[in-house]
Short mmCIF file of C-alpha atoms in Angstrom, two decimals:
data_model
loop_
_atom_site.label_atom_id
_atom_site.label_comp_id
_atom_site.label_asym_id
_atom_site.label_seq_id
_atom_site.Cartn_x
_atom_site.Cartn_y
_atom_site.Cartn_z
CA MET A 7 -0.05 0.00 0.00
CA GLN A 8 2.89 2.40 1.00
CA GLN A 9 4.57 1.67 -2.63
CA LEU A 10 1.04 2.88 -4.11
CA ILE A 11 0.52 6.14 -1.96
CA LEU A 12 3.95 7.54 -2.25
CA PRO A 13 3.81 8.03 -6.16
CA VAL A 14 0.25 9.74 -5.69
CA LEU A 15 1.50 12.05 -2.92
CA LEU A 16 4.67 12.90 -5.16
CA ALA A 17 2.44 13.61 -8.19
CA SER A 18 0.15 15.98 -5.95
CA PHE A 19 3.24 17.73 -4.87
CA TRP A 20 4.61 18.33 -8.44
CA THR A 21 1.20 19.61 -9.46
CA ILE A 22 1.18 22.10 -6.84
CA CYS A 23 4.69 22.99 -7.15
CA THR A 24 4.45 23.81 -11.01
CA GLY A 25 0.83 24.85 -11.30
CA LEU A 26 0.71 22.22 -14.09
CA ASP A 27 0.99 18.33 -14.14
CA TRP A 28 3.42 18.74 -17.10
CA CYS A 29 6.41 20.73 -17.99
CA TYR A 30 9.30 20.94 -20.59
CA GLN A 31 12.58 19.24 -20.02
CA SER A 32 14.38 22.58 -19.33
CA GLN A 33 11.91 23.09 -16.33
CA PHE A 34 12.65 19.68 -14.81
CA THR A 35 14.88 19.88 -11.70
CA CYS A 36 15.03 18.11 -8.30
CA ASP A 37 12.72 20.71 -6.78
CA ASN A 38 10.30 20.54 -9.57
CA MET A 39 9.90 16.85 -10.75
CA CYS A 40 7.26 17.55 -13.25
CA ASN A 41 6.20 15.37 -16.22
CA THR A 42 8.52 16.07 -19.24
CA PRO A 43 7.31 15.60 -22.92
CA ASP A 44 8.18 11.90 -22.90
CA LYS A 45 5.89 11.32 -20.12
CA TRP A 46 2.91 13.62 -21.19
CA GLY A 47 1.21 10.52 -22.36
CA GLU A 48 1.06 9.03 -19.03
CA THR A 49 -1.71 11.56 -18.19
CA TYR A 50 -2.78 12.81 -21.44
CA SER A 51 -3.60 9.68 -23.73
CA ASP A 52 -3.70 11.83 -26.86
CA CYS A 53 -0.16 12.91 -26.47
CA VAL A 54 0.95 9.42 -27.74
CA GLY A 55 -1.57 9.58 -30.76
CA LYS A 56 -0.67 8.84 -34.34
CA SER A 57 -1.09 12.73 -35.60
CA GLN A 58 0.91 14.51 -33.07
CA SER A 59 2.69 18.03 -33.46
CA PRO A 60 5.09 19.45 -34.09
CA ILE A 61 7.10 17.66 -36.94
CA ASN A 62 10.15 17.84 -38.96
CA ILE A 63 9.24 19.19 -42.41
CA VAL A 64 11.38 17.54 -44.89
CA THR A 65 11.04 19.61 -48.07
CA ARG A 66 11.85 17.15 -50.71
CA LYS A 67 9.11 14.92 -49.43
CA THR A 68 6.33 17.42 -49.48
CA LEU A 69 3.61 17.33 -52.04
CA LYS A 70 2.61 20.21 -54.11
CA ASP A 71 -1.22 20.94 -53.52
CA GLU A 72 -2.91 23.31 -55.89
CA ARG A 73 -5.77 23.65 -53.37
CA LEU A 74 -3.44 25.70 -51.06
CA THR A 75 -4.48 29.02 -52.47
CA PRO A 76 -3.33 32.15 -50.69
CA PHE A 77 -4.98 33.14 -47.54
CA ILE A 78 -7.45 35.78 -46.99
CA PHE A 79 -6.73 37.77 -43.99
CA THR A 80 -9.64 39.86 -42.72
CA ASN A 81 -9.10 42.56 -40.03
CA TYR A 82 -5.53 41.53 -39.47
CA ARG A 83 -4.42 45.20 -39.77
CA GLU A 84 -6.88 46.33 -36.86
CA VAL A 85 -5.03 47.64 -34.03
CA PHE A 86 -6.26 46.37 -30.80
CA SER A 87 -5.46 46.44 -27.01
CA ASP A 88 -5.39 43.52 -24.71
CA THR A 89 -3.10 41.93 -21.96
CA ILE A 90 0.11 39.93 -22.38
CA THR A 91 0.08 37.07 -19.70
CA ASN A 92 2.67 34.64 -18.18
CA ILE A 93 0.95 31.35 -18.57
CA GLY A 94 3.85 29.27 -17.01
CA TYR A 95 4.95 27.79 -20.30
CA SER A 96 4.70 30.81 -22.64
CA ILE A 97 3.35 34.31 -22.90
CA LYS A 98 -0.10 34.74 -24.28
CA VAL A 99 -1.97 37.51 -25.78
CA GLY A 100 -5.72 37.43 -26.43
CA ILE A 101 -7.25 38.84 -29.74
CA PRO A 102 -10.34 40.67 -28.84
CA THR A 103 -11.05 41.85 -32.51
CA PHE A 104 -12.77 40.05 -35.24
CA SER A 105 -9.88 38.86 -37.16
CA THR A 106 -10.38 36.05 -39.31
CA ILE A 107 -8.48 33.77 -42.04
CA SER A 108 -10.16 31.98 -45.01
CA GLY A 109 -8.83 30.39 -48.14
CA GLY A 110 -5.56 28.77 -48.12
CA GLY A 111 -7.24 25.44 -48.51
CA LEU A 112 -9.11 25.61 -45.22
CA PRO A 113 -12.65 24.24 -45.16
CA THR A 114 -14.42 27.27 -43.80
CA THR A 115 -13.56 30.72 -42.10
CA TYR A 116 -11.75 30.71 -38.88
CA ASN A 117 -11.70 33.35 -36.09
CA ALA A 118 -8.34 34.33 -34.40
CA LEU A 119 -8.45 33.66 -30.89
CA GLN A 120 -4.91 34.16 -29.30
CA PHE A 121 -1.20 34.09 -30.09
CA HIS A 122 1.75 32.68 -28.28
CA MET A 123 5.53 31.84 -28.80
CA HIS A 124 7.87 29.09 -28.15
CA TRP A 125 11.69 29.74 -27.69
CA GLY A 126 14.91 28.27 -26.74
CA ASN A 127 17.58 30.03 -24.53
CA SER A 128 19.98 32.83 -25.15
CA GLU A 129 22.43 30.20 -26.56
CA GLY A 130 20.31 28.07 -28.52
CA PRO A 131 17.10 27.85 -30.92
CA GLY A 132 13.71 26.84 -29.83
CA SER A 133 11.26 26.61 -32.50
CA GLU A 134 8.61 23.66 -32.27
CA HIS A 135 8.80 22.77 -36.13
CA THR A 136 11.97 22.04 -37.71
CA ILE A 137 12.82 22.41 -41.61
CA ASN A 138 14.95 19.59 -42.96
CA GLY A 139 16.10 19.31 -39.22
CA GLU A 140 16.94 22.81 -38.73
CA ARG A 141 15.48 24.31 -35.72
CA TYR A 142 14.87 28.12 -35.76
CA PRO A 143 15.35 30.59 -32.93
CA MET A 144 11.61 31.11 -32.15
CA GLU A 145 8.07 30.14 -33.29
CA LEU A 146 4.84 32.26 -33.33
CA HIS A 147 1.49 30.39 -33.27
CA ILE A 148 -1.58 32.39 -34.00
CA ILE A 149 -4.61 30.22 -32.90
CA HIS A 150 -7.87 30.24 -34.70
CA VAL A 151 -11.32 28.29 -34.21
CA LYS A 152 -13.91 27.55 -36.76
CA LYS A 153 -16.36 30.64 -37.03
CA ASP A 154 -19.05 28.29 -35.57
CA TYR A 155 -17.27 28.05 -32.20
CA ASP A 156 -16.86 30.46 -29.47
CA ASP A 157 -13.78 28.96 -27.46
CA LEU A 158 -11.00 26.43 -28.03
CA GLU A 159 -12.42 23.82 -25.74
CA THR A 160 -15.48 23.38 -28.08
CA ALA A 161 -13.51 23.56 -31.22
CA LEU A 162 -11.17 20.70 -30.05
CA SER A 163 -14.10 18.38 -30.31
CA ASP A 164 -14.18 18.84 -34.19
CA PRO A 165 -11.11 17.13 -36.21
CA GLU A 166 -10.78 20.38 -37.93
CA GLY A 167 -12.00 22.82 -35.33
CA VAL A 168 -8.72 24.54 -34.85
CA ALA A 169 -6.31 26.25 -37.31
CA VAL A 170 -2.92 27.27 -36.27
CA LEU A 171 -0.59 29.70 -38.27
CA GLY A 172 3.16 28.95 -37.44
CA PHE A 173 5.85 31.55 -38.14
CA LEU A 174 9.43 30.99 -37.71
CA PHE A 175 11.99 33.48 -36.75
CA GLU A 176 15.48 34.11 -37.87
CA THR A 177 18.25 36.28 -36.43
CA SER A 178 18.76 39.87 -37.84
CA ASN A 179 21.45 42.38 -37.44
CA THR A 180 18.77 45.15 -36.87
CA ALA A 181 15.94 45.26 -34.40
CA ASN A 182 12.45 44.73 -35.72
CA GLU A 183 10.62 47.77 -34.52
CA ARG A 184 7.21 46.01 -35.11
CA TYR A 185 7.92 43.85 -32.13
CA ASP A 186 8.74 46.82 -29.58
CA PRO A 187 5.13 46.88 -27.87
CA LEU A 188 5.40 43.02 -27.17
CA ILE A 189 9.13 42.91 -26.08
CA SER A 190 8.90 46.03 -24.03
CA ALA A 191 5.90 44.40 -21.86
CA LEU A 192 8.06 41.14 -21.04
CA PRO A 193 9.79 42.60 -17.78
CA SER A 194 6.45 43.29 -16.37
CA ILE A 195 5.38 39.55 -16.43
CA THR A 196 8.06 37.85 -14.55
CA ALA A 197 5.71 35.49 -12.53
CA ILE A 198 3.25 32.89 -13.52
CA ASP A 199 -0.19 34.41 -14.08
CA SER A 200 1.07 37.90 -14.15
CA GLU A 201 -0.02 40.20 -16.89
CA ALA A 202 0.54 43.64 -18.25
CA PRO A 203 -1.45 45.75 -20.74
CA LEU A 204 -0.64 45.68 -24.26
CA GLU A 205 -1.80 48.37 -26.56
CA SER A 206 -1.80 49.60 -30.07
CA ILE A 207 -0.80 46.34 -31.65
CA SER A 208 -2.24 44.32 -34.72
CA LEU A 209 -1.66 40.87 -35.91
CA ALA A 210 -0.38 42.21 -39.35
CA GLN A 211 2.63 44.07 -37.80
CA LEU A 212 4.01 40.70 -36.14
CA ILE A 213 3.95 38.74 -39.36
CA PRO A 214 5.39 38.95 -42.87
CA HIS A 215 3.41 41.24 -45.38
CA GLU A 216 0.49 39.37 -46.74
CA LYS A 217 2.10 39.27 -50.20
CA ASN A 218 4.84 37.27 -48.77
CA LEU A 219 2.53 34.55 -47.21
CA THR A 220 1.67 32.45 -50.43
CA SER A 221 4.35 29.84 -49.66
CA PHE A 222 3.63 27.52 -46.90
CA TYR A 223 3.18 23.84 -45.64
CA ARG A 224 0.15 22.08 -44.52
CA TYR A 225 -0.54 18.99 -42.45
CA LYS A 226 -2.98 17.47 -40.00
CA GLY A 227 -1.70 17.43 -36.51
CA SER A 228 -2.38 18.53 -32.83
CA LEU A 229 -2.05 20.94 -29.97
CA THR A 230 1.75 20.95 -29.08
CA THR A 231 0.89 21.29 -25.39
CA PRO A 232 -1.27 18.79 -23.33
CA GLY A 233 -3.87 17.53 -23.92
CA CYS A 234 -2.23 17.17 -27.54
CA ASN A 235 -5.68 17.21 -29.07
CA GLU A 236 -5.70 15.96 -32.84
CA ALA A 237 -8.00 18.75 -34.12
CA VAL A 238 -5.40 21.07 -35.81
CA ILE A 239 -4.98 22.11 -39.23
CA TRP A 240 -1.45 23.24 -39.34
CA THR A 241 0.17 25.84 -41.59
CA VAL A 242 3.67 26.70 -41.30
CA PHE A 243 4.95 29.49 -43.54
CA LYS A 244 8.17 29.59 -45.34
CA ASN A 245 9.06 33.14 -45.02
CA THR A 246 10.41 33.97 -41.48
CA ILE A 247 10.11 36.96 -39.24
CA PRO A 248 13.39 38.83 -38.28
CA LEU A 249 14.41 39.86 -34.76
CA SER A 250 17.67 40.93 -33.39
CA MET A 251 19.66 38.79 -31.06
CA ASP A 252 18.90 41.16 -28.13
CA GLN A 253 15.09 40.88 -29.02
CA LEU A 254 15.25 37.16 -29.15
CA THR A 255 17.09 37.10 -25.81
CA ALA A 256 14.39 39.15 -24.20
CA PHE A 257 11.88 36.16 -24.38
CA SER A 258 14.40 33.77 -22.61
CA GLN A 259 14.66 36.31 -19.76
CA VAL A 260 10.88 35.79 -18.79
CA THR A 261 10.78 33.82 -15.75
CA ILE A 262 8.39 31.36 -13.77
CA GLU A 263 8.42 30.43 -10.18
CA ASP A 264 11.68 31.41 -8.16
CA GLU A 265 13.13 33.51 -10.91
CA THR A 266 13.65 30.19 -12.92
CA PRO A 267 14.17 31.47 -16.65
CA MET A 268 11.37 30.35 -18.94
CA VAL A 269 13.64 28.71 -21.74
CA GLY A 270 13.20 25.68 -23.92
CA ASN A 271 9.67 25.75 -24.12
CA PHE A 272 9.35 23.67 -27.17
CA ARG A 273 8.14 20.18 -27.58
CA PRO A 274 10.45 17.72 -29.58
CA VAL A 275 9.44 16.99 -33.05
CA GLN A 276 6.87 13.90 -33.33
CA PRO A 277 6.78 11.03 -35.93
CA LEU A 278 4.60 11.42 -38.91
CA ASN A 279 3.05 8.09 -38.71
CA GLY A 280 2.47 8.02 -42.53
CA ARG A 281 0.94 11.41 -42.65
CA LYS A 282 1.63 13.65 -45.78
CA VAL A 283 2.85 17.05 -45.69
CA PHE A 284 1.90 19.40 -48.57
CA GLN A 285 3.13 22.65 -49.74
CA SER A 286 1.55 25.56 -51.63
CA GLY A 287 2.41 26.43 -55.41
CA GLY A 288 0.77 23.71 -57.39
CA ALA A 289 -1.90 26.47 -58.54
CA VAL A 290 1.05 28.87 -59.44
CA ILE A 291 2.81 25.84 -61.36
CA LEU A 292 -0.34 25.23 -63.39
CA VAL A 293 -0.87 28.79 -64.20
CA SER A 294 2.81 29.22 -65.33
CA SER A 295 2.61 26.20 -67.38
CA ALA A 296 -0.54 27.53 -69.20
CA LEU A 297 1.31 30.76 -69.90
CA LEU A 298 4.18 28.82 -71.26
CA LEU A 299 2.22 26.87 -73.57
CA ALA A 300 0.51 29.90 -74.72
CA ALA A 301 3.79 31.60 -75.37
CA ILE A 302 5.22 28.60 -77.23
CA ALA A 303 1.91 28.52 -79.43
CA THR A 304 2.40 32.25 -80.02
CA ALA A 305 6.07 31.90 -81.13
CA LEU A 306 5.21 28.90 -83.37
CA GLY A 307 2.29 30.70 -85.00
CA LEU A 308 -0.07 28.19 -83.56
CA SER A 309 -2.38 30.65 -81.99
CA GLN A 310 -6.16 30.95 -83.38
CA PRO A 311 -6.61 34.29 -85.75
CA ASN A 312 -9.07 36.65 -84.29
#
């Protein structure tokens, strides 16, 4: 009986200690023996499912899909005010405006709900998705739910209820001023559940220009945090977001309990298990081929007379 009681007591202690019953490998210490990603499945069965995220995208194995047309971003340029919150494993910003995405091969319109980031530390990268095995400095996730749903929990009951836009970052020699409002608020949220006002920001200012968002990867996956629900249509864009090293370092200086740095908050890549990863560009190729054939016909004098 004692052998059974001790693990239960320890599990209860870990939950109280961290505020969560799971954590990232970087947060595991002798004083915080939380469940690291390799053990998430012991509590959350979906975390050992067959369609988990993130993944390593091997570009030469992706399939062109002409249905992956450019996205339609509605109200992404609208400026809004909200709060930025330290949620213990990332920072989160709610999106109170009626910003939506459609097109892009999505089955319907999706409403923006919130965004958050994943990063490494001041010495290493921390994106969740990798491209050909390369991990990028940081990754932004903009969470959307189907227009029929009011919250994430309800949307997760639908296999296509959630659409996440993933953006990878690169290190730049110059600072990205568009990120100033976000980064300047980070020193004010150094404890779990702490929050600070975030004013005058738009989704459009955080991501590449719309004209540079026509190239992307697509696959079916899951949330990258417990419960790892397999209800997500993933889009990972090819164009990256530049931030200076100082700006990237500002994220790894966010802390959790006992001034412990919030670093390495990314889940390791998961097996594809036979899933296909698609990339946009099929429609462009078809159009280009048609124009090429028309040009050849004109050059050969094969075009029909008026």
